[in-house]
PDB file of C-alpha atoms and ligand atoms in Angstrom:
ATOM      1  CA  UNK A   1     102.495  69.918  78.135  1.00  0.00           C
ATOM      2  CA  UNK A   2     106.144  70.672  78.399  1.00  0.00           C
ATOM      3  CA  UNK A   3     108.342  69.919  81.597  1.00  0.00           C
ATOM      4  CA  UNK A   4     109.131  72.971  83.817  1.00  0.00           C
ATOM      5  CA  UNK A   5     112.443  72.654  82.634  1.00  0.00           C
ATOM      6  CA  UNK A   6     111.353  72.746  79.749  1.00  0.00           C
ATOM      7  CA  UNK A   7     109.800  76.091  79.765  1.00  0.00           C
ATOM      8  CA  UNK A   8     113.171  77.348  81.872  1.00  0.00           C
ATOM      9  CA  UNK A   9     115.285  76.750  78.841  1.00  0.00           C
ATOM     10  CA  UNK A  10     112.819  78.396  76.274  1.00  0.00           C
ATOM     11  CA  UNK A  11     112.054  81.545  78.577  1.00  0.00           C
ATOM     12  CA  UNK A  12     116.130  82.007  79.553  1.00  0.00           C
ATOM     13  CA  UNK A  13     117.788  80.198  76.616  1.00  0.00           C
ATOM     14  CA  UNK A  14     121.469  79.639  78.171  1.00  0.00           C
ATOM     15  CA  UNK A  15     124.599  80.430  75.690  1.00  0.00           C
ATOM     16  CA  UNK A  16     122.258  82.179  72.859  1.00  0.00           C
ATOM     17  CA  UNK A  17     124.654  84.123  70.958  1.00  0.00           C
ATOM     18  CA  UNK A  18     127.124  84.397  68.056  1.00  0.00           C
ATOM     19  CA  UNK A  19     131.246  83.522  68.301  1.00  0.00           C
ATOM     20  CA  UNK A  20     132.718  86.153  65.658  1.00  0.00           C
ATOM     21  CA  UNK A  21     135.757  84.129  65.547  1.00  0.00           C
ATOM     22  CA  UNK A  22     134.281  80.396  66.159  1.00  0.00           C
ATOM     23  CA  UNK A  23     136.869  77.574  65.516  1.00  0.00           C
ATOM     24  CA  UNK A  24     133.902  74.939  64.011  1.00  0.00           C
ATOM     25  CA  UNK A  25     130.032  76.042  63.113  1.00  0.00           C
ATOM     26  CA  UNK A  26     127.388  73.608  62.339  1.00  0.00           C
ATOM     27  CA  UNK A  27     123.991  74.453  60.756  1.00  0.00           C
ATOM     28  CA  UNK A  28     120.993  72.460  60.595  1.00  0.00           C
ATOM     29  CA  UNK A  29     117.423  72.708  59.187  1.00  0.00           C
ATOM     30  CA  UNK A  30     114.491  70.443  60.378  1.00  0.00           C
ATOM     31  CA  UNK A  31     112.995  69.315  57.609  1.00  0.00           C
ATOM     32  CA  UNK A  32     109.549  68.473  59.111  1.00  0.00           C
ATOM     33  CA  UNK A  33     108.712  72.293  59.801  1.00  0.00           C
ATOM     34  CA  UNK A  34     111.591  74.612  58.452  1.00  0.00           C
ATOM     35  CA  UNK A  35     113.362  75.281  61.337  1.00  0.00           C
ATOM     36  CA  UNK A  36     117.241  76.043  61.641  1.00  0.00           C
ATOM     37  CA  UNK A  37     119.656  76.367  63.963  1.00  0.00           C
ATOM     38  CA  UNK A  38     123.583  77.218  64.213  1.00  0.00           C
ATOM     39  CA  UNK A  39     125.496  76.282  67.073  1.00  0.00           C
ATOM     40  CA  UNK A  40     129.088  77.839  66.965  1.00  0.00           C
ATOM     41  CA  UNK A  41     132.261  76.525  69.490  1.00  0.00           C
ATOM     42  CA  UNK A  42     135.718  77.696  70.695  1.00  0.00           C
ATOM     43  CA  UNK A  43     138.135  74.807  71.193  1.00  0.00           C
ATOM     44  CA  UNK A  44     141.158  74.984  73.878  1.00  0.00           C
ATOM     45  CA  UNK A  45     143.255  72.291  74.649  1.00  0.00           C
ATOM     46  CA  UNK A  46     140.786  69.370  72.997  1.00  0.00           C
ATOM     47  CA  UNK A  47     138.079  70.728  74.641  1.00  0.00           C
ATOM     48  CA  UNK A  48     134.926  72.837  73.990  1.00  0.00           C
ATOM     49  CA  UNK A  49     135.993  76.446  75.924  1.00  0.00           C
ATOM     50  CA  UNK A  50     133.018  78.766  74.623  1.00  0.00           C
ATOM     51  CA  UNK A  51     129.648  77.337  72.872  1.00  0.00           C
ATOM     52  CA  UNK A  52     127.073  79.772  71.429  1.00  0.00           C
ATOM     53  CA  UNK A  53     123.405  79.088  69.623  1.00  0.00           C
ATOM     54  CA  UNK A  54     121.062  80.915  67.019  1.00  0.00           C
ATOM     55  CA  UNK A  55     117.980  78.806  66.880  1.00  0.00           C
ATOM     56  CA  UNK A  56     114.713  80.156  64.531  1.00  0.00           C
ATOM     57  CA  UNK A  57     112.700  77.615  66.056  1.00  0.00           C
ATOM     58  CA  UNK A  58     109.673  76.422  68.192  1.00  0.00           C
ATOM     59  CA  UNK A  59     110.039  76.279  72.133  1.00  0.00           C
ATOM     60  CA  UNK A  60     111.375  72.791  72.175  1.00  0.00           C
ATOM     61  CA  UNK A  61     113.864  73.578  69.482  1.00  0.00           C
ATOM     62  CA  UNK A  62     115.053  76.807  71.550  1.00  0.00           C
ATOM     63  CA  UNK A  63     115.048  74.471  74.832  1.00  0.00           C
ATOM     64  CA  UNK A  64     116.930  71.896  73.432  1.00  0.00           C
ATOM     65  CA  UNK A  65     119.960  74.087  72.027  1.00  0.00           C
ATOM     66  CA  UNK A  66     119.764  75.991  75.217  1.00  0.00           C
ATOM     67  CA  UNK A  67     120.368  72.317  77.081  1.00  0.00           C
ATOM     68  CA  UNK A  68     122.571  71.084  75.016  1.00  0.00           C
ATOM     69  CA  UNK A  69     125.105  73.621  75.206  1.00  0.00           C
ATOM     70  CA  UNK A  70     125.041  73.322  78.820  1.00  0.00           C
ATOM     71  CA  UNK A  71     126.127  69.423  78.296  1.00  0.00           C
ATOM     72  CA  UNK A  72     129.395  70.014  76.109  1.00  0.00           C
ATOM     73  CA  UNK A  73     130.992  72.918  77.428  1.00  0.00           C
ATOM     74  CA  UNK A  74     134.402  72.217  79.362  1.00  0.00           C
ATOM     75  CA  UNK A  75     134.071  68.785  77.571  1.00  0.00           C
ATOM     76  CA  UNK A  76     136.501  67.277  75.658  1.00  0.00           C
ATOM     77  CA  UNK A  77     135.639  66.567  71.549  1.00  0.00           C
ATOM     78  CA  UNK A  78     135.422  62.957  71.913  1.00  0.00           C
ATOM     79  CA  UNK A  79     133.154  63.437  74.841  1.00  0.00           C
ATOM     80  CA  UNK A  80     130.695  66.480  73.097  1.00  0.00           C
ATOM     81  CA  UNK A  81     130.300  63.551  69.885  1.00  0.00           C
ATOM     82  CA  UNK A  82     128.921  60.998  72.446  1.00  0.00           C
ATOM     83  CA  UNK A  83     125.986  63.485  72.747  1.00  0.00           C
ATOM     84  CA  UNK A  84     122.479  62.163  71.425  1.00  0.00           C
ATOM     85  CA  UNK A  85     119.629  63.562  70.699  1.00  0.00           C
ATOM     86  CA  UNK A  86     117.915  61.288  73.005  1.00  0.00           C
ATOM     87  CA  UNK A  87     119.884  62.566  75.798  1.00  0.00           C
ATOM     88  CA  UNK A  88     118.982  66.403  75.391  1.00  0.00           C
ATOM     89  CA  UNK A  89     115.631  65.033  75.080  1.00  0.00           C
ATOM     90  CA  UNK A  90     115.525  63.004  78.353  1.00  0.00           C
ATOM     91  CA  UNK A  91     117.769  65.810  80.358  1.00  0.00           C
ATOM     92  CA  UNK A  92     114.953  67.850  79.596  1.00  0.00           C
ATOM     93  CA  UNK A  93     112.584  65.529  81.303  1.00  0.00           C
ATOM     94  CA  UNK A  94     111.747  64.429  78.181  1.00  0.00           C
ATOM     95  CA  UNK A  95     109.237  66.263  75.388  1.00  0.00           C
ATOM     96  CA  UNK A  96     105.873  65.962  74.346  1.00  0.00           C
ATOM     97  CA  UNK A  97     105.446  63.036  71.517  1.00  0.00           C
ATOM     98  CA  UNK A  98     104.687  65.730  68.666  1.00  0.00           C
ATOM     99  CA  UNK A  99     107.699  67.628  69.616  1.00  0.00           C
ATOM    100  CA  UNK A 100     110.224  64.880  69.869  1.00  0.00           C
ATOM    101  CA  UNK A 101     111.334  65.660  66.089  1.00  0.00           C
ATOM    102  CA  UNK A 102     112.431  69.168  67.685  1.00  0.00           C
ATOM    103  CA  UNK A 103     114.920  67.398  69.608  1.00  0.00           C
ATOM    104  CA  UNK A 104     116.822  66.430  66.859  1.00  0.00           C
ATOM    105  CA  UNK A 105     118.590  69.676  65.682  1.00  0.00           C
ATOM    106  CA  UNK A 106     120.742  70.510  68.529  1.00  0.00           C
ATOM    107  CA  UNK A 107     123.169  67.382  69.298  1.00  0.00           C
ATOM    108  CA  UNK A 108     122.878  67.186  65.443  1.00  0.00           C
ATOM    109  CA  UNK A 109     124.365  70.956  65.244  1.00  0.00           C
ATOM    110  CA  UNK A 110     127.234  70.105  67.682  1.00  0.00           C
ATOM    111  CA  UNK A 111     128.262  67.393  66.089  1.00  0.00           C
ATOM    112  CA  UNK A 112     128.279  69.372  62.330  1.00  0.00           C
ATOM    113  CA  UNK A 113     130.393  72.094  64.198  1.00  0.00           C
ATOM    114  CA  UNK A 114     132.548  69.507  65.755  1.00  0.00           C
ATOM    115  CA  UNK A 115     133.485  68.298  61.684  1.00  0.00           C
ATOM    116  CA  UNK A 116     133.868  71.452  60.605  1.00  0.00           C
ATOM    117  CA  UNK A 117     136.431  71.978  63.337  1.00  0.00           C
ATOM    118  CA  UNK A 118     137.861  68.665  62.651  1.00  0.00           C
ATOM    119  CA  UNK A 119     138.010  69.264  58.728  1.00  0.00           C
ATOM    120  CA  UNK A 120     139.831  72.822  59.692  1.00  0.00           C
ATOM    121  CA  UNK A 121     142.320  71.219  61.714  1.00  0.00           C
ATOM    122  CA  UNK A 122     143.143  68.214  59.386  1.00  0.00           C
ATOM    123  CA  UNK A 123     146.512  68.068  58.495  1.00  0.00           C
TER     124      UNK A 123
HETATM  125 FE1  LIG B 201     110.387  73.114  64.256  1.00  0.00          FE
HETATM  126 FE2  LIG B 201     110.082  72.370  66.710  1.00  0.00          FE
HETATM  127  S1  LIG B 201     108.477  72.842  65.320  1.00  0.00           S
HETATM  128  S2  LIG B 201     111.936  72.490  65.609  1.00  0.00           S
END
């Protein structure tokens, strides 16, 4: 049912963690089961230095933060905001049809933490 990459990301989630002293933090909920996730980033220089995840979520859910933090980090803001959540869906080699509403938290997340950054830096 799920690809073996899939099952990678759930069973060694990549960047799971907390940033005590994160620079942006977004939080989602999925409405269509409950489930919530917090992805929290370091900025350097423009770009995303340190990203970290806390997902209480399904497989796909914990798979798809664990993916997506692999995507942004090193990258610049403007680049990280290009993420979709059809493209953590597909680099996963895609998700079965019931679980495709899991893949909607995580680029969703990045981008909320990418605001709050933005709001915290406005001038
Ligand atoms: Fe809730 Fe997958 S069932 S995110």
């Amino acid at each position: 049912m799920y690809s073996d990459l899939v099952m990678d990301h759930f069973r060694n989630p990549r960047n799971v963690g907390k940033i005590e002293d994160a620079d942006g933090v977004g939080n989602v909920g999925n409405p269509v089961c409950g489930d919530v996730m917090q992805m929290m980033i370091k900025v350097k220089e423009d770009r995303i230095e340190d990203i970290k995840f806390q997902t209480m979520g399904c497989g796909a859910a914990i798979a798809t933060s664990s993916i997506s933090t692999e995507m942004v980090i090193g990258k610049t803001l403007d680049e990280a905001r290009e993420l979709s959540n059809k493209a953590v869906a597909e680099a996963l080699g895609g998700l079965p049809p019931a679980k495709m509403h899991c893949s909607n938290l995580a680029a969703d997340a990045i981008h909320l933490a990418l605001d709050d950054y933005q709001s915290r830096h406005k001038k």
